[in-house]
Coordinates of N, CA and C and ligand atoms in Angstrom, one line a residue:
M1 N 1.3 2.1 -10.1 CA 2.6 1.9 -10.6 C 2.5 1.4 -12.0
D2 N 3.3 2.0 -12.9 CA 3.2 1.5 -14.3 C 4.7 1.2 -14.8
G3 N 4.8 0.5 -15.9 CA 6.1 0.2 -16.4 C 5.9 -0.9 -17.5
P4 N 7.0 -1.0 -18.3 CA 7.0 -2.1 -19.3 C 7.1 -3.5 -18.8
A5 N 7.0 -4.4 -19.7 CA 7.1 -5.9 -19.3 C 8.4 -6.2 -18.7
A6 N 8.3 -7.0 -17.6 CA 9.5 -7.5 -16.9 C 10.4 -6.4 -16.4
S7 N 9.8 -5.2 -16.1 CA 10.6 -4.1 -15.5 C 10.9 -4.4 -14.0
G8 N 10.2 -5.3 -13.4 CA 10.3 -5.6 -12.0 C 9.1 -4.9 -11.2
K9 N 8.2 -4.3 -11.9 CA 7.1 -3.5 -11.2 C 6.2 -4.4 -10.4
S10 N 6.0 -5.6 -10.9 CA 5.1 -6.5 -10.1 C 5.7 -6.9 -8.7
S11 N 7.0 -7.2 -8.8 CA 7.7 -7.6 -7.5 C 7.8 -6.4 -6.6
V12 N 8.1 -5.2 -7.1 CA 8.1 -4.0 -6.3 C 6.8 -3.7 -5.7
A13 N 5.7 -3.7 -6.6 CA 4.4 -3.3 -6.2 C 3.9 -4.3 -5.1
R14 N 4.2 -5.6 -5.3 CA 3.7 -6.6 -4.3 C 4.3 -6.3 -2.9
L15 N 5.6 -6.1 -2.9 CA 6.3 -5.8 -1.6 C 5.9 -4.5 -1.0
V16 N 5.7 -3.5 -1.8 CA 5.3 -2.2 -1.3 C 3.9 -2.3 -0.7
A17 N 3.0 -3.1 -1.3 CA 1.7 -3.3 -0.8 C 1.7 -4.0 0.5
A18 N 2.6 -5.0 0.6 CA 2.7 -5.8 1.8 C 3.2 -4.9 3.0
R19 N 4.2 -4.1 2.7 CA 4.8 -3.3 3.8 C 3.8 -2.2 4.2
L20 N 2.9 -1.8 3.3 CA 2.0 -0.7 3.7 C 0.7 -1.3 4.1
G21 N 0.5 -2.6 4.1 CA -0.7 -3.3 4.5 C -1.9 -2.9 3.5
R22 N -1.5 -2.8 2.2 CA -2.5 -2.5 1.2 C -2.8 -3.7 0.3
I23 N -3.9 -3.8 -0.4 CA -4.2 -4.9 -1.3 C -3.4 -4.7 -2.6
Y24 N -2.7 -5.7 -3.0 CA -2.0 -5.6 -4.3 C -2.9 -6.1 -5.5
V25 N -2.9 -5.2 -6.5 CA -3.7 -5.6 -7.7 C -2.8 -5.6 -8.9
N26 N -2.7 -6.7 -9.6 CA -1.9 -6.9 -10.8 C -2.9 -6.8 -12.0
T27 N -3.0 -5.6 -12.6 CA -4.0 -5.5 -13.7 C -3.6 -6.3 -15.0
G28 N -2.3 -6.6 -15.1 CA -1.9 -7.4 -16.3 C -2.6 -8.7 -16.2
N29 N -2.8 -9.2 -15.0 CA -3.5 -10.5 -14.9 C -5.0 -10.4 -15.3
M30 N -5.6 -9.3 -15.2 CA -6.9 -9.1 -15.7 C -7.0 -9.2 -17.2
Y31 N -6.0 -8.5 -17.9 CA -5.9 -8.6 -19.4 C -5.5 -10.0 -19.8
R32 N -4.7 -10.7 -19.0 CA -4.3 -12.0 -19.3 C -5.5 -13.0 -19.2
A33 N -6.3 -12.8 -18.1 CA -7.5 -13.6 -17.9 C -8.5 -13.4 -19.1
M34 N -8.7 -12.2 -19.5 CA -9.5 -11.9 -20.7 C -9.0 -12.6 -21.9
T35 N -7.7 -12.6 -22.1 CA -7.0 -13.2 -23.3 C -7.2 -14.7 -23.2
W36 N -7.0 -15.3 -22.0 CA -7.2 -16.8 -21.8 C -8.6 -17.2 -22.3
A37 N -9.6 -16.4 -21.8 CA -11.0 -16.7 -22.1 C -11.3 -16.5 -23.6
V38 N -10.7 -15.5 -24.2 CA -11.0 -15.3 -25.6 C -10.4 -16.5 -26.4
L39 N -9.2 -16.9 -26.1 CA -8.5 -18.0 -26.8 C -9.3 -19.3 -26.6
E40 N -9.8 -19.5 -25.3 CA -10.5 -20.7 -25.0 C -11.8 -20.8 -25.9
R41 N -12.4 -19.6 -26.3 CA -13.5 -19.7 -27.1 C -13.2 -19.8 -28.6
G42 N -11.9 -20.0 -28.9 CA -11.5 -20.2 -30.3 C -11.5 -19.0 -31.1
V43 N -11.4 -17.8 -30.4 CA -11.5 -16.5 -31.2 C -10.0 -16.2 -31.6
D44 N -9.9 -15.6 -32.8 CA -8.6 -15.2 -33.4 C -8.3 -13.8 -32.7
P45 N -7.2 -13.7 -31.9 CA -7.0 -12.4 -31.2 C -6.7 -11.3 -32.1
H46 N -6.3 -11.6 -33.4 CA -6.1 -10.5 -34.4 C -7.4 -9.9 -34.8
D47 N -8.5 -10.6 -34.6 CA -9.8 -10.1 -35.1 C -10.5 -9.3 -34.0
A48 N -10.3 -7.9 -34.1 CA -10.8 -7.1 -33.0 C -12.3 -7.2 -32.8
D49 N -13.0 -7.3 -33.9 CA -14.5 -7.4 -33.8 C -14.9 -8.7 -33.1
A50 N -14.2 -9.8 -33.4 CA -14.5 -11.1 -32.7 C -14.1 -11.0 -31.3
V51 N -13.0 -10.3 -31.0 CA -12.6 -10.2 -29.6 C -13.6 -9.4 -28.8
R52 N -14.1 -8.3 -29.4 CA -15.1 -7.4 -28.8 C -16.3 -8.1 -28.5
S53 N -16.8 -8.9 -29.4 CA -18.1 -9.6 -29.1 C -17.9 -10.7 -28.2
A54 N -16.8 -11.5 -28.2 CA -16.6 -12.5 -27.2 C -16.4 -11.9 -25.8
A55 N -15.8 -10.7 -25.7 CA -15.5 -10.1 -24.4 C -16.8 -9.7 -23.7
A56 N -17.8 -9.4 -24.5 CA -19.1 -9.0 -23.9 C -19.7 -10.1 -23.0
D57 N -19.4 -11.3 -23.2 CA -19.9 -12.4 -22.4 C -18.9 -12.9 -21.3
I58 N -17.7 -12.3 -21.3 CA -16.7 -12.8 -20.4 C -16.7 -11.9 -19.1
R59 N -16.8 -12.5 -18.0 CA -16.8 -11.7 -16.7 C -15.5 -12.0 -16.0
I60 N -14.8 -11.0 -15.6 CA -13.5 -11.2 -14.9 C -13.8 -10.8 -13.4
E61 N -13.6 -11.7 -12.5 CA -13.8 -11.3 -11.1 C -12.4 -11.3 -10.4
C62 N -12.3 -10.5 -9.3 CA -11.0 -10.4 -8.6 C -11.2 -10.6 -7.1
P63 N -11.4 -11.8 -6.7 CA -11.5 -12.0 -5.2 C -10.1 -11.8 -4.6
V64 N -10.1 -11.4 -3.3 CA -8.9 -11.2 -2.6 C -8.5 -12.4 -1.8
L65 N -7.2 -12.8 -2.0 CA -6.6 -13.9 -1.2 C -5.2 -13.5 -0.7
D66 N -5.0 -13.6 0.6 CA -3.6 -13.3 1.1 C -3.2 -11.9 0.7
G67 N -4.1 -10.9 0.7 CA -3.7 -9.5 0.4 C -3.5 -9.2 -1.0
Q68 N -3.9 -10.1 -1.9 CA -3.7 -9.9 -3.4 C -5.0 -10.3 -4.1
T69 N -5.3 -9.5 -5.2 CA -6.5 -10.0 -5.9 C -6.1 -11.1 -6.8
Q70 N -7.0 -12.1 -7.0 CA -6.8 -13.2 -7.9 C -7.7 -12.9 -9.1
V71 N -7.6 -13.8 -10.1 CA -8.6 -13.6 -11.2 C -9.3 -14.9 -11.5
S72 N -10.7 -14.7 -11.7 CA -11.5 -15.8 -12.2 C -12.2 -15.3 -13.4
V73 N -12.6 -16.3 -14.3 CA -13.3 -16.0 -15.5 C -14.7 -16.7 -15.4
N74 N -15.7 -15.9 -15.3 CA -17.1 -16.5 -15.2 C -17.1 -17.5 -14.1
G75 N -16.5 -17.2 -13.0 CA -16.5 -18.1 -11.8 C -15.4 -19.1 -11.7
R76 N -14.6 -19.3 -12.8 CA -13.5 -20.3 -12.8 C -12.2 -19.6 -12.4
P77 N -11.6 -20.0 -11.3 CA -10.3 -19.4 -10.9 C -9.2 -19.8 -11.9
L78 N -8.3 -18.9 -12.3 CA -7.2 -19.2 -13.2 C -5.9 -19.3 -12.4
T79 N -5.1 -20.2 -12.9 CA -3.8 -20.4 -12.2 C -2.7 -19.5 -12.9
T80 N -1.6 -19.4 -12.2 CA -0.5 -18.6 -12.9 C 0.0 -19.3 -14.2
T81 N -0.2 -20.6 -14.2 CA 0.2 -21.4 -15.4 C -0.8 -21.0 -16.6
D82 N -2.1 -20.9 -16.3 CA -3.1 -20.5 -17.3 C -2.7 -19.1 -17.8
L83 N -2.4 -18.2 -16.8 CA -2.2 -16.7 -17.1 C -0.9 -16.5 -17.9
N84 N 0.1 -17.3 -17.7 CA 1.4 -17.1 -18.3 C 1.8 -18.1 -19.4
S85 N 0.8 -18.7 -20.0 CA 1.1 -19.7 -21.1 C 1.7 -18.9 -22.3
D86 N 2.4 -19.7 -23.1 CA 2.9 -19.0 -24.4 C 1.8 -18.4 -25.2
A87 N 0.7 -19.1 -25.3 CA -0.4 -18.6 -26.1 C -0.9 -17.3 -25.6
V88 N -1.1 -17.2 -24.2 CA -1.5 -15.9 -23.6 C -0.4 -14.8 -23.8
N89 N 0.8 -15.1 -23.6 CA 1.9 -14.2 -23.8 C 1.9 -13.6 -25.2
A90 N 1.6 -14.4 -26.2 CA 1.6 -14.0 -27.6 C 0.4 -13.2 -28.0
A91 N -0.7 -13.4 -27.3 CA -2.0 -12.7 -27.7 C -2.4 -11.5 -26.8
V92 N -1.8 -11.4 -25.6 CA -2.4 -10.4 -24.7 C -2.3 -9.0 -25.2
S93 N -1.3 -8.6 -25.9 CA -1.2 -7.2 -26.3 C -2.2 -6.9 -27.4
L94 N -2.6 -8.0 -28.2 CA -3.6 -7.8 -29.2 C -5.0 -7.6 -28.6
V95 N -5.3 -8.4 -27.5 CA -6.6 -8.3 -26.8 C -6.6 -7.0 -26.1
A96 N -5.5 -6.6 -25.5 CA -5.5 -5.4 -24.6 C -5.6 -4.1 -25.4
R97 N -5.4 -4.2 -26.8 CA -5.5 -2.9 -27.5 C -7.0 -2.7 -28.0
V98 N -7.9 -3.6 -27.7 CA -9.3 -3.4 -28.1 C -10.0 -2.4 -27.1
P99 N -10.4 -1.2 -27.6 CA -10.9 -0.2 -26.7 C -12.0 -0.7 -25.7
E100 N -13.0 -1.5 -26.3 CA -14.1 -2.0 -25.4 C -13.6 -2.9 -24.3
V101 N -12.5 -3.7 -24.6 CA -11.9 -4.5 -23.5 C -11.3 -3.6 -22.4
R102 N -10.6 -2.6 -22.9 CA -10.0 -1.6 -21.9 C -11.0 -0.9 -21.1
E103 N -12.1 -0.4 -21.7 CA -13.2 0.3 -21.0 C -13.7 -0.6 -19.9
R104 N -14.0 -1.8 -20.2 CA -14.6 -2.8 -19.2 C -13.6 -3.0 -18.1
L105 N -12.4 -3.3 -18.4 CA -11.4 -3.6 -17.3 C -11.0 -2.4 -16.5
V106 N -11.0 -1.2 -17.1 CA -10.7 0.0 -16.4 C -11.8 0.3 -15.4
S107 N -13.0 0.1 -15.8 CA -14.2 0.3 -14.9 C -14.1 -0.8 -13.7
D108 N -13.8 -2.0 -14.1 CA -13.6 -3.0 -13.0 C -12.5 -2.6 -12.0
Q109 N -11.4 -2.1 -12.6 CA -10.3 -1.7 -11.7 C -10.6 -0.5 -10.8
R110 N -11.4 0.4 -11.3 CA -11.8 1.6 -10.5 C -12.7 1.1 -9.3
S111 N -13.5 0.1 -9.6 CA -14.5 -0.4 -8.6 C -13.7 -1.2 -7.5
L112 N -12.5 -1.6 -7.8 CA -11.8 -2.4 -6.7 C -11.4 -1.5 -5.5
T113 N -11.5 -0.2 -5.7 CA -11.3 0.7 -4.5 C -12.2 0.4 -3.4
A114 N -13.3 -0.2 -3.7 CA -14.3 -0.6 -2.6 C -13.7 -1.6 -1.7
L115 N -12.6 -2.3 -2.1 CA -12.0 -3.3 -1.2 C -11.1 -2.7 -0.1
G116 N -10.7 -1.4 -0.3 CA -9.9 -0.7 0.6 C -8.7 -0.1 -0.1
P117 N -7.7 0.4 0.6 CA -6.5 1.0 0.0 C -5.7 0.0 -0.8
L118 N -5.3 0.4 -2.0 CA -4.7 -0.5 -3.0 C -3.3 -0.1 -3.4
V119 N -2.5 -1.0 -3.8 CA -1.3 -0.7 -4.7 C -1.7 -1.4 -6.0
M120 N -1.9 -0.6 -7.1 CA -2.3 -1.2 -8.4 C -1.2 -1.0 -9.4
E121 N -0.9 -2.0 -10.1 CA 0.2 -1.9 -11.2 C -0.3 -2.3 -12.5
G122 N 0.2 -1.7 -13.6 CA -0.1 -2.0 -14.9 C 0.6 -1.2 -15.9
R123 N -0.2 -0.7 -16.9 CA 0.4 0.1 -18.0 C -0.2 1.5 -18.1
D124 N -1.4 1.6 -17.5 CA -2.1 2.9 -17.7 C -2.8 3.3 -16.4
I125 N -2.2 2.9 -15.3 CA -2.8 3.2 -14.0 C -2.8 4.7 -13.6
G126 N -1.6 5.2 -13.8 CA -1.4 6.7 -13.4 C -2.0 7.6 -14.5
S127 N -2.1 7.1 -15.8 CA -2.5 7.9 -16.9 C -4.0 7.9 -17.1
V128 N -4.6 6.7 -16.9 CA -6.0 6.5 -17.2 C -6.9 6.1 -16.1
V129 N -6.4 5.0 -15.4 CA -7.3 4.4 -14.3 C -7.5 5.4 -13.2
F130 N -6.4 5.9 -12.6 CA -6.4 6.8 -11.5 C -5.5 8.0 -11.8
P131 N -5.9 8.9 -12.8 CA -5.0 10.0 -13.1 C -4.9 11.0 -12.0
G132 N -5.8 11.0 -11.0 CA -5.8 11.9 -9.9 C -5.0 11.4 -8.7
S133 N -4.4 10.2 -8.8 CA -3.7 9.7 -7.7 C -2.5 10.6 -7.3
R134 N -2.2 10.7 -6.0 CA -1.1 11.5 -5.6 C 0.2 10.8 -5.7
L135 N 0.1 9.4 -5.6 CA 1.3 8.6 -5.6 C 1.4 7.8 -6.9
K136 N 2.2 8.2 -7.8 CA 2.4 7.5 -9.1 C 3.9 7.2 -9.3
F137 N 4.1 6.0 -9.7 CA 5.5 5.5 -10.0 C 5.6 4.9 -11.3
Y138 N 6.7 5.1 -12.0 CA 6.9 4.5 -13.3 C 8.2 3.7 -13.1
I139 N 8.1 2.4 -13.1 CA 9.3 1.5 -12.9 C 9.8 1.0 -14.2
D140 N 11.1 1.3 -14.4 CA 11.7 1.0 -15.7 C 12.9 0.2 -15.5
A141 N 13.4 -0.5 -16.6 CA 14.7 -1.2 -16.6 C 15.1 -1.3 -18.1
S142 N 16.4 -1.4 -18.3 CA 16.9 -1.5 -19.7 C 16.3 -2.7 -20.4
E143 N 16.3 -2.6 -21.7 CA 15.7 -3.7 -22.5 C 16.5 -5.0 -22.2
E144 N 17.8 -4.9 -22.1 CA 18.7 -6.1 -21.9 C 18.3 -6.8 -20.5
V145 N 18.2 -5.9 -19.5 CA 17.9 -6.4 -18.1 C 16.5 -7.0 -18.1
R146 N 15.5 -6.4 -18.8 CA 14.2 -6.9 -18.8 C 14.1 -8.3 -19.6
A147 N 14.8 -8.4 -20.7 CA 14.8 -9.7 -21.4 C 15.5 -10.8 -20.5
A148 N 16.5 -10.4 -19.8 CA 17.2 -11.4 -18.9 C 16.3 -11.8 -17.8
R149 N 15.5 -10.9 -17.2 CA 14.6 -11.2 -16.1 C 13.5 -12.1 -16.6
R150 N 13.0 -11.9 -17.7 CA 11.9 -12.7 -18.3 C 12.4 -14.1 -18.5
H151 N 13.6 -14.2 -19.1 CA 14.3 -15.4 -19.4 C 14.5 -16.2 -18.1
A152 N 14.9 -15.5 -17.0 CA 15.2 -16.2 -15.7 C 13.9 -16.7 -15.1
Q153 N 12.7 -16.1 -15.5 CA 11.4 -16.5 -15.0 C 11.0 -17.7 -15.8
G154 N 11.7 -18.1 -16.8 CA 11.4 -19.3 -17.6 C 10.5 -19.0 -18.8
H155 N 10.4 -17.7 -19.1 CA 9.5 -17.3 -20.2 C 10.4 -17.0 -21.5
T156 N 9.8 -17.4 -22.6 CA 10.6 -17.1 -23.8 C 10.0 -16.1 -24.8
D157 N 8.9 -15.4 -24.2 CA 8.3 -14.4 -25.1 C 9.2 -13.2 -25.4
R158 N 8.9 -12.5 -26.4 CA 9.7 -11.4 -26.8 C 9.1 -10.1 -26.2
V159 N 9.7 -9.7 -25.1 CA 9.2 -8.5 -24.4 C 9.3 -7.2 -25.2
A160 N 10.3 -7.1 -26.1 CA 10.5 -5.9 -26.9 C 9.3 -5.8 -27.8
E161 N 8.8 -6.9 -28.3 CA 7.7 -6.8 -29.3 C 6.4 -6.5 -28.5
R162 N 6.2 -7.0 -27.3 CA 5.0 -6.7 -26.5 C 5.0 -5.2 -26.1
D163 N 6.2 -4.8 -25.7 CA 6.3 -3.3 -25.3 C 6.0 -2.4 -26.5
R164 N 6.5 -2.8 -27.7 CA 6.2 -2.0 -28.9 C 4.7 -1.9 -29.1
M165 N 4.0 -3.0 -29.0 CA 2.6 -3.0 -29.2 C 1.9 -2.2 -28.1
D166 N 2.3 -2.4 -26.8 CA 1.7 -1.7 -25.7 C 1.9 -0.2 -25.8
S167 N 3.1 0.2 -26.3 CA 3.4 1.6 -26.3 C 2.9 2.4 -27.5
T168 N 2.5 1.6 -28.6 CA 2.1 2.3 -29.8 C 0.6 2.2 -30.1
R169 N -0.1 1.4 -29.2 CA -1.6 1.2 -29.5 C -2.3 2.6 -29.3
K170 N -3.4 2.7 -30.0 CA -4.2 3.9 -30.0 C -4.8 4.2 -28.6
S171 N -5.4 3.1 -28.1 CA -6.2 3.2 -26.9 C -5.3 3.1 -25.6
S172 N -5.1 4.2 -24.9 CA -4.3 4.3 -23.7 C -3.0 3.5 -23.7
P173 N -2.1 4.0 -24.6 CA -0.7 3.4 -24.6 C 0.1 3.5 -23.4
L174 N 1.1 2.7 -23.2 CA 2.0 2.8 -22.1 C 2.8 4.1 -22.2
V175 N 2.6 5.0 -21.2 CA 3.4 6.3 -21.2 C 3.8 6.5 -19.7
I176 N 4.8 7.4 -19.6 CA 5.1 7.8 -18.2 C 4.1 8.8 -17.8
P177 N 3.2 8.5 -16.8 CA 2.1 9.4 -16.5 C 2.6 10.7 -15.9
E178 N 1.8 11.8 -16.1 CA 2.2 13.1 -15.6 C 2.2 13.0 -14.1
G179 N 3.3 13.5 -13.5 CA 3.4 13.5 -12.1 C 4.0 12.2 -11.5
A180 N 4.4 11.3 -12.4 CA 4.9 10.0 -11.8 C 6.4 10.1 -11.4
Q181 N 6.8 9.5 -10.4 CA 8.2 9.3 -10.0 C 8.8 8.3 -10.9
Y182 N 9.9 8.5 -11.6 CA 10.5 7.6 -12.5 C 11.7 6.8 -11.7
I183 N 11.6 5.5 -11.7 CA 12.7 4.7 -11.1 C 13.2 3.7 -12.1
D184 N 14.5 3.9 -12.4 CA 15.1 2.8 -13.3 C 15.8 1.9 -12.4
N185 N 15.3 0.6 -12.3 CA 15.9 -0.3 -11.4 C 16.8 -1.3 -12.0
S186 N 17.3 -1.0 -13.2 CA 18.3 -1.9 -13.9 C 19.4 -2.4 -13.0
H187 N 19.9 -1.4 -12.2 CA 21.0 -1.8 -11.3 C 20.7 -1.7 -9.8
L188 N 19.4 -1.8 -9.5 CA 19.0 -1.8 -8.1 C 18.6 -3.2 -7.7
T189 N 18.8 -3.6 -6.5 CA 18.2 -4.9 -6.0 C 16.7 -4.6 -5.8
L190 N 16.0 -5.7 -5.7 CA 14.5 -5.5 -5.4 C 14.3 -4.7 -4.1
E191 N 15.1 -5.0 -3.1 CA 15.0 -4.3 -1.8 C 15.3 -2.8 -2.0
Q192 N 16.3 -2.5 -2.8 CA 16.6 -1.1 -3.0 C 15.5 -0.4 -3.7
A193 N 14.9 -1.0 -4.7 CA 13.8 -0.4 -5.4 C 12.6 -0.2 -4.5
V194 N 12.3 -1.2 -3.7 CA 11.2 -1.1 -2.7 C 11.4 0.1 -1.7
E195 N 12.7 0.1 -1.2 CA 13.0 1.2 -0.3 C 12.9 2.6 -0.9
S196 N 13.3 2.6 -2.2 CA 13.2 3.9 -2.9 C 11.7 4.4 -3.0
V197 N 10.8 3.4 -3.4 CA 9.4 3.8 -3.4 C 8.9 4.2 -2.1
L198 N 9.2 3.4 -1.0 CA 8.7 3.7 0.3 C 9.2 5.0 0.8
G199 N 10.5 5.3 0.5 CA 11.1 6.6 0.9 C 10.3 7.8 0.2
M200 N 10.0 7.6 -1.1 CA 9.3 8.7 -1.7 C 7.9 8.9 -1.2
I201 N 7.3 7.8 -0.8 CA 5.9 7.9 -0.2 C 6.0 8.6 1.1
A202 N 7.0 8.2 1.9 CA 7.2 8.8 3.3 C 7.4 10.3 3.1
D203 N 8.2 10.7 2.1 CA 8.5 12.1 1.9 C 7.3 12.9 1.3
G204 N 6.2 12.1 1.0 CA 5.0 12.7 0.5 C 5.1 13.2 -0.9
R205 N 6.0 12.6 -1.7 CA 6.3 13.0 -3.1 C 5.2 12.5 -4.0
Ligands
DC1 O1 2.0 -6.8 -16.6 P1 1.9 -7.9 -17.7 O2 3.1 -8.1 -18.5 O3 1.5 -9.2 -17.1 O4 0.7 -7.5 -18.7 C1 0.3 -8.2 -19.7 C2 -0.2 -7.4 -20.9 O5 -1.5 -6.8 -20.5 C3 0.7 -6.2 -21.3 O6 1.6 -6.6 -22.3 C4 -0.3 -5.2 -21.8 C5 -1.5 -5.4 -21.0 N1 -1.8 -4.5 -20.0 C6 -2.5 -3.3 -20.3 O7 -2.7 -3.1 -21.5 N2 -2.8 -2.4 -19.3 C7 -2.6 -2.7 -18.0 N3 -3.0 -1.8 -17.1 C8 -1.9 -3.9 -17.7 C9 -1.5 -4.8 -18.7

């Protein structure tokens, strides 16, 4: 499942995974963990060369807890507070545009299939990580709805700016993957969006 920031894709993906008994993987948290570690080393996230060399020593692990992957950096588990700090929100799109960071994390994401059947969400899952997947979804919502959802979560970052960077970067930008089912959930409840995905899966679409 792919989609822009605060589109609701994490909530939808988590519930779809739970209903199908699959492991839920939030790949945004892997980019956030890498960003947290880069910032902790005092690296300027605008400096792609410095990010690249710092990233070479940063190991992101994804142990499974309660049906979801968690993230640890070199053995240290990160909390949702660590992953969603203002500093990480502001820097994550800069770190995520560095091709070597993406290559590393995409390879880590592919190897998570060893855990069993997954529901994985992010920005490039259907286009780059698993382009051959039979079940691809693109979860969208209007810019106003996404800003309001982010605000309601207590975050003050500018999702439009993050989306602009995620959609215009050279290395695997956010796109609607070929063959993806497009769901605009601006005016759907979470339950309706989940039912819609489950219905399409049951139809074999
Ligand atoms: O899903 P999220 O908003 O927590 O993701 C944080 C950032 O990570 C997002 O702005 C771009 C990046 N990201 C990415 O580039 N590729 C992914 N598969 C997932 C996230």
